[in-house]
Coordinates of C-alpha atoms and ligand atoms in Angstrom, one line a residue:
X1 CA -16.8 5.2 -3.2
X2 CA -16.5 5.3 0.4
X3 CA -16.3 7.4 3.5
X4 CA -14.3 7.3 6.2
X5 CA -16.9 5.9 8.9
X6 CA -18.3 3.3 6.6
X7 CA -14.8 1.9 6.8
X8 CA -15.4 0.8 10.4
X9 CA -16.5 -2.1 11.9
X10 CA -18.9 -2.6 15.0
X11 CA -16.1 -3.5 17.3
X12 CA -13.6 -1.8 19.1
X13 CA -10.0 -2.1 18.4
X14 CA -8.0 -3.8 21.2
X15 CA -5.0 -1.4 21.2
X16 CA -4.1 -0.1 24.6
X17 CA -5.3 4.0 24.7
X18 CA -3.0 6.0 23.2
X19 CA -1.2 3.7 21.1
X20 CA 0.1 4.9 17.4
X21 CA -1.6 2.2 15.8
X22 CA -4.9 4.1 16.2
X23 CA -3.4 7.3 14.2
X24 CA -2.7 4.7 11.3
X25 CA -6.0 3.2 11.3
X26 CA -7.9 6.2 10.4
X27 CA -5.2 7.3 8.5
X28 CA -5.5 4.6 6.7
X29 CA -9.0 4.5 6.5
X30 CA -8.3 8.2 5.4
X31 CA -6.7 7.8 2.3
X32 CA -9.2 4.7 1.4
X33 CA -11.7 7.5 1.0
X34 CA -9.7 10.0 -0.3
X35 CA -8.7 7.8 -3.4
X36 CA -12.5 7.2 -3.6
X37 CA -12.1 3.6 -3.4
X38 CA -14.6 0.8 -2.1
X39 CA -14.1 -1.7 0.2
X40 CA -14.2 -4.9 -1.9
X41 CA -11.5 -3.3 -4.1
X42 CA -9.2 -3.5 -1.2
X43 CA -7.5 -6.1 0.6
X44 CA -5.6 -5.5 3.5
X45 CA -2.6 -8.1 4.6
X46 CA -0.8 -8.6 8.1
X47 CA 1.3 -10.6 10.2
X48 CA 1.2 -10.9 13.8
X49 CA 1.9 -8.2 16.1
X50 CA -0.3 -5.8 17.9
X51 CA -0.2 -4.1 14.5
X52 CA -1.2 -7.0 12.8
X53 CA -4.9 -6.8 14.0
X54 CA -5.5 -3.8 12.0
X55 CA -7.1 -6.3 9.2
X56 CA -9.8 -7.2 11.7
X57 CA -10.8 -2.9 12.0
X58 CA -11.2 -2.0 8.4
X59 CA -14.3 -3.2 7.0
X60 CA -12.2 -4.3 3.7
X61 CA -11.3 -7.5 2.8
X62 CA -8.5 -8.9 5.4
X63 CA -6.4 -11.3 6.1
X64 CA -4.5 -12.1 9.3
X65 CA -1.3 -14.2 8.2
X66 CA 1.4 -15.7 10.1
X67 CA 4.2 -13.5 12.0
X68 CA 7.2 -12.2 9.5
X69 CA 4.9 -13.7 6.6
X70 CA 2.7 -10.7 5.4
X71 CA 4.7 -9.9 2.2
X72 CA 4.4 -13.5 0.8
X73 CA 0.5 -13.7 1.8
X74 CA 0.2 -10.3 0.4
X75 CA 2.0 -11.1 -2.8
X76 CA 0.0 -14.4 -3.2
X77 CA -3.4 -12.5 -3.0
X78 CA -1.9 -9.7 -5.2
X79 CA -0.7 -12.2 -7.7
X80 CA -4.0 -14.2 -8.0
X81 CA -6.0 -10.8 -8.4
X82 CA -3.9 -7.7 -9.0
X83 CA -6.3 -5.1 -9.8
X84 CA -7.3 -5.9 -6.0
X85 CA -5.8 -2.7 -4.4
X86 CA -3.5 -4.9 -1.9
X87 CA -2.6 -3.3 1.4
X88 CA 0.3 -4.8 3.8
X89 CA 0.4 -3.7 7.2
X90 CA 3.1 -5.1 10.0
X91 CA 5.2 -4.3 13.0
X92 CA 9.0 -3.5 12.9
X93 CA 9.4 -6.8 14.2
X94 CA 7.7 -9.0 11.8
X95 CA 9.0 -7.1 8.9
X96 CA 12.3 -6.3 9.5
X97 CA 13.3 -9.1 12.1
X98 CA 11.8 -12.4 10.7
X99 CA 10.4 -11.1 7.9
X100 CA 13.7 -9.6 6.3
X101 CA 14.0 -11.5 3.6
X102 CA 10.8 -11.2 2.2
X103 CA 11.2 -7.6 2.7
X104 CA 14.4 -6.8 0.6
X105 CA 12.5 -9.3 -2.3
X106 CA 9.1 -7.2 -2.2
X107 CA 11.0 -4.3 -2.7
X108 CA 13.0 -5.5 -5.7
X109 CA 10.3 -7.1 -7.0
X110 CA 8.0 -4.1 -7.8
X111 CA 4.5 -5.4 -7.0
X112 CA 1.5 -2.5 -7.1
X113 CA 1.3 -2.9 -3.4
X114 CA 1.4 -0.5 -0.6
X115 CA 3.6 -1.7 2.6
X116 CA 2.7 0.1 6.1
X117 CA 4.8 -0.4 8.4
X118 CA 4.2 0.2 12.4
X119 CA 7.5 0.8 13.8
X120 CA 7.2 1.4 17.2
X121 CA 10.9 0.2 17.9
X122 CA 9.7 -2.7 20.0
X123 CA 8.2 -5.9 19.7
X124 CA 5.1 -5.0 21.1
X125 CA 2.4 -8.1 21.4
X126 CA 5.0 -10.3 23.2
X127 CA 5.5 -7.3 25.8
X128 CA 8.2 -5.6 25.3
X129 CA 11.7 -6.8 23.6
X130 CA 13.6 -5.6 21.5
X131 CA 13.8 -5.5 17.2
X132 CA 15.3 -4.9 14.7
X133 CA 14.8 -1.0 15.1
X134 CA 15.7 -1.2 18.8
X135 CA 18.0 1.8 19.0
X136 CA 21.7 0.5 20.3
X137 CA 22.1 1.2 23.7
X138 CA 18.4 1.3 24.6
X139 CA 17.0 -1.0 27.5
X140 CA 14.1 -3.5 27.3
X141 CA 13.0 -6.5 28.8
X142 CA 15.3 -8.4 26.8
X143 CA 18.1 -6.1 26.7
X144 CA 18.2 -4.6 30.2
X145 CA 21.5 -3.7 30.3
X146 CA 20.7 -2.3 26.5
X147 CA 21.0 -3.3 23.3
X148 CA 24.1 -3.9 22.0
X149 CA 23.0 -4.6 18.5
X150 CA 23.2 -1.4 16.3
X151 CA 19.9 -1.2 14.6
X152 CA 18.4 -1.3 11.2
X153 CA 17.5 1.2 9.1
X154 CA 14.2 0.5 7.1
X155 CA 14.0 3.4 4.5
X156 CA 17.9 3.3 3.7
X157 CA 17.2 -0.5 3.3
X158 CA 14.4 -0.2 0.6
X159 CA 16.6 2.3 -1.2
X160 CA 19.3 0.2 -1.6
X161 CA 16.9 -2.7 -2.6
X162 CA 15.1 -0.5 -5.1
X163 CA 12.1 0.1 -3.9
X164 CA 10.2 2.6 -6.4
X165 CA 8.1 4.8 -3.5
X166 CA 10.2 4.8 0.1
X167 CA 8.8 6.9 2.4
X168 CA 8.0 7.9 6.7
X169 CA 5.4 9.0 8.4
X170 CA 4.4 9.3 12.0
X171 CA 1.1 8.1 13.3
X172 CA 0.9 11.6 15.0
X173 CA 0.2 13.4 12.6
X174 CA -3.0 11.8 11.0
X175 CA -3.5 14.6 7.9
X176 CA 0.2 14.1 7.0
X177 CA 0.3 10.1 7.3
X178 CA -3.7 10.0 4.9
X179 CA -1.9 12.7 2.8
X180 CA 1.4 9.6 2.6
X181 CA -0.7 6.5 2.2
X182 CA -2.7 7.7 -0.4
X183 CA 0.4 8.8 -2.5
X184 CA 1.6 5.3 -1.8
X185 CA -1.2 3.5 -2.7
X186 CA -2.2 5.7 -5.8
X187 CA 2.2 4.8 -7.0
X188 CA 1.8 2.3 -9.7
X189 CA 4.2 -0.4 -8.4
X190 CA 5.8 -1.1 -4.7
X191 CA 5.2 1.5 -1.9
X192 CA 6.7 1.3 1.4
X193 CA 5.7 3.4 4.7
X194 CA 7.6 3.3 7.7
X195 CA 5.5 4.9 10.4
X196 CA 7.0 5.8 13.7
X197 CA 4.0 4.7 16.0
X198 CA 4.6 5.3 19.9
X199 CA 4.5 1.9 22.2
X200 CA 2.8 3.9 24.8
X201 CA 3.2 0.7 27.2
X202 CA 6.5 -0.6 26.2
X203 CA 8.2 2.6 25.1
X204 CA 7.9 4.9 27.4
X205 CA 11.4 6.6 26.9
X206 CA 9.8 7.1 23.0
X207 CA 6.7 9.4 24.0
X208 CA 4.8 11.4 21.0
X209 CA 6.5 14.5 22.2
X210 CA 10.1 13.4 21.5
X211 CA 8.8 12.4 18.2
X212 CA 7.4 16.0 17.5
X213 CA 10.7 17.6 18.8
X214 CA 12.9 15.6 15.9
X215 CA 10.8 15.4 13.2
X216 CA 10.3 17.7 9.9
X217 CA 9.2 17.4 7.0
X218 CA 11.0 16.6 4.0
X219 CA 8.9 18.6 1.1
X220 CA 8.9 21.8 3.8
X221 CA 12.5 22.0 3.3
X222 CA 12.6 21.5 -0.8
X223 CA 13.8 17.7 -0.9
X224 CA 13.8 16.7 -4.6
X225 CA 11.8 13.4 -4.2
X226 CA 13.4 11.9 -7.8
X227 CA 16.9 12.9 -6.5
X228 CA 18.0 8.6 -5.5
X229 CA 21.4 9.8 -3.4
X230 CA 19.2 13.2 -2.4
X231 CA 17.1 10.3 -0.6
X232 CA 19.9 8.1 0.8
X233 CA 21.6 11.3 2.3
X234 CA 18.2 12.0 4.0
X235 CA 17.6 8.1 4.7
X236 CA 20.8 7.9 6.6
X237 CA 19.9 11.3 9.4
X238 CA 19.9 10.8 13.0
X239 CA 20.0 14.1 14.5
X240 CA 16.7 15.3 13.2
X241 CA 14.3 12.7 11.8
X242 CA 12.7 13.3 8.3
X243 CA 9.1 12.2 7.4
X244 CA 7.5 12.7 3.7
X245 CA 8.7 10.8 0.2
X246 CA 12.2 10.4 0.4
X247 CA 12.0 8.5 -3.4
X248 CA 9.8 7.9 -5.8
X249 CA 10.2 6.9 -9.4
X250 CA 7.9 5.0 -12.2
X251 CA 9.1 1.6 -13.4
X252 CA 7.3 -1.1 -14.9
X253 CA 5.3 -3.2 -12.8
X254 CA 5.7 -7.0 -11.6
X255 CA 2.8 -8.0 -13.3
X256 CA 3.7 -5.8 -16.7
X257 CA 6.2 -8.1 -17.0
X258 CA 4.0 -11.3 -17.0
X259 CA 1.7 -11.1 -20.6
X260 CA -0.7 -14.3 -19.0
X261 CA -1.8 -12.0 -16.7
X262 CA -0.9 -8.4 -17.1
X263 CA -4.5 -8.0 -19.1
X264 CA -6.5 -10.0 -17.0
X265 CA -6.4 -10.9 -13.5
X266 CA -5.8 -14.7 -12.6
X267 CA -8.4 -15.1 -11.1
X268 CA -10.7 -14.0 -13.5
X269 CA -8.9 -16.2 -16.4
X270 CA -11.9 -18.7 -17.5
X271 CA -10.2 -22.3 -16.7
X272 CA -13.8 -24.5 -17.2
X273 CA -12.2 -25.9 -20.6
X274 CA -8.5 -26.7 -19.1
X275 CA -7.9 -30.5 -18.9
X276 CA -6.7 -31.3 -15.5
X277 CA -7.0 -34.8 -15.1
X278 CA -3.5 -35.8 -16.2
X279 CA -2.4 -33.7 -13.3
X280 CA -4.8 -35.1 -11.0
X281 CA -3.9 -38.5 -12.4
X282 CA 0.0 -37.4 -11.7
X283 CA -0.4 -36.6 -8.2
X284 CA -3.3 -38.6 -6.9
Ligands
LIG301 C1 7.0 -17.7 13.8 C2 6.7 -16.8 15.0 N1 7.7 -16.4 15.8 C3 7.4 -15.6 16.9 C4 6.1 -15.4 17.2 C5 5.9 -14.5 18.5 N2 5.6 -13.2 18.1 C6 4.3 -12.7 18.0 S1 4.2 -11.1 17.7 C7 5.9 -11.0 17.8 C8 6.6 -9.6 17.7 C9 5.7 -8.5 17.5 O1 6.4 -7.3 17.3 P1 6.2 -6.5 16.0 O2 6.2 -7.3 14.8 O3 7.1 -5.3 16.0 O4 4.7 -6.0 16.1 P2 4.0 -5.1 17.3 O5 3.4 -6.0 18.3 O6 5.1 -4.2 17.9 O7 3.0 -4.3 16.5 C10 6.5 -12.2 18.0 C11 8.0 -12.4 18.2 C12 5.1 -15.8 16.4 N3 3.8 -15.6 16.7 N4 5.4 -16.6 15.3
LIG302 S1 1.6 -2.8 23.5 FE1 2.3 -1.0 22.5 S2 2.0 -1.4 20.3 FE2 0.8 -2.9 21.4 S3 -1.3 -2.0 21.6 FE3 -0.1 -1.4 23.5 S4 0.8 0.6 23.0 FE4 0.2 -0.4 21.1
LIG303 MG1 6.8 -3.4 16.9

């Protein structure tokens, strides 16, 4: 078991002040210790994006993959030890622009793994253009006369790909977002977060207060979290912008399905006595 501050690590993050991905972090860290976990039972996985530093300010395991790439890392990692509680973290662009396809697979898939994703609307480390969740209309450095691609939308995505646990938070509000990650985690097969995290340098038009003035919360207005159309109805709201479990259902896991390893972890399988030299003998 661990607390909160013996999560952190004797560096300071590099995140401009102010920025959402600070509220995730010690959300993050948050739920870690509220599930009373410890830090070599957790690995967490990014990409690259300012958001995929986050590995290198959680004194867990980490790993800092390639950009759009975190699922497959993650699900590598999970696969070779899946009683590791595997963590993926990511920007918007990373996991919904190159990364998209690894995205809709994860979710279908239904690995026991947790998928946080920073979704500030912007690509953030490469200063400012615009991704996948780039609201049409709205100007950045690479849109300056505005986007004229309608945007995607991540939750109603994961629904449709049947994701088991799709839910929102915003980085904002620190004891609702621990409160959401540690539901996700503690979900026995594939959890996805979408955070709404403020870009306080790129997005300035997208300032925390904007976010408080169209948010609620789902379970404060009696959503039925099992309710799959309930959820896609809720998924698919522009006006005002829901946060909370929008779905959430138990189905086996990837690994139930998978007897050589569903017991015991690969990497714990004893492979001393396996022959390997024909292999070798094959490929060398
Ligand atoms: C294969 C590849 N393509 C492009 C890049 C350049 N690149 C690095 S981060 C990034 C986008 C970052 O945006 P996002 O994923 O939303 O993360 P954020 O910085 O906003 O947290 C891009 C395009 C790269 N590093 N590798
Ligand atoms: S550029 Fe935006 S996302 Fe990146 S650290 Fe600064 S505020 Fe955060
Ligand atoms: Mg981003």
């Amino acid at each position: 078991m661990v607390t909160v501050s013996e999560l952190n690590v004797p560096h300071m993050p590099q995140w401009c002040p102010g920025c959402g991905d600070f509220g995730i972090l010690i959300s993050l860290k948050g739920a870690i210790a509220k599930l009373g976990l410890n830090p070599h039972e957790v690995v967490v996985v990014s990409g690259i994006g300012c958001s995929g530093k986050l590995p290198h300010y959680i004194k867990t395991y980490g790993y800092e993959g390639i950009h759009g790439r975190a699922l497959p890392a993650a699900t590598g990692i999970h696969l070779a030890n899946h009683k590791l509680t595997t963590i993926v973290v990511g920007g918007d662009g990373d996991g919904y622009g190159i990364g998209m396809g690894h995205f809709i697979h994860t979710m279908r898939r239904n690995f026991d793994m947790t998928y946080i994703v920073h979704d500030n609307e912007i690509y953030g480390l490469t200063t400012g253009q615009t991704s996948p969740t780039t609201k049409k209309g709205v100007k950045t450095k690479s849109t300056p006369f505005g986007s004229i691609d309608t945007e995607v939308n991540p939750p109603l995505l994961a629904l449709a790909a049947g994701a088991t646990f799709v839910a929102r938070g915003f980085s904002g509000d620190i004891p609702h977002l621990t409160e959401l990650i540690a539901k996700g985690i503690a979900h026995r097969g594939i959890a996805f977060i979408d955070v709404f995290q403020p870009c306080v340098t790129y997005r300035k038009d997208l300032p925390y207060e904007l976010y408080q003035k169209k948010i609620y919360k789902l379970e404060a207005e009696g959503h039925n979290p099992s309710d799959w159309e309930a959820a896609l109805k809720k998924a698919r709201e522009t006006d005002r912008w829901p946060i909370g479990v929008f779905y959430q259902e138990q189905k086996p896991i990837y690994t139930d399905e998978i007897p050589f390893i569903s017991e015991s972890p690969l990497a714990k399988h004893d492979i001393s006595k396996i022959d390997i030299s024909k292999f070798v003998e094959e490929f060398f």
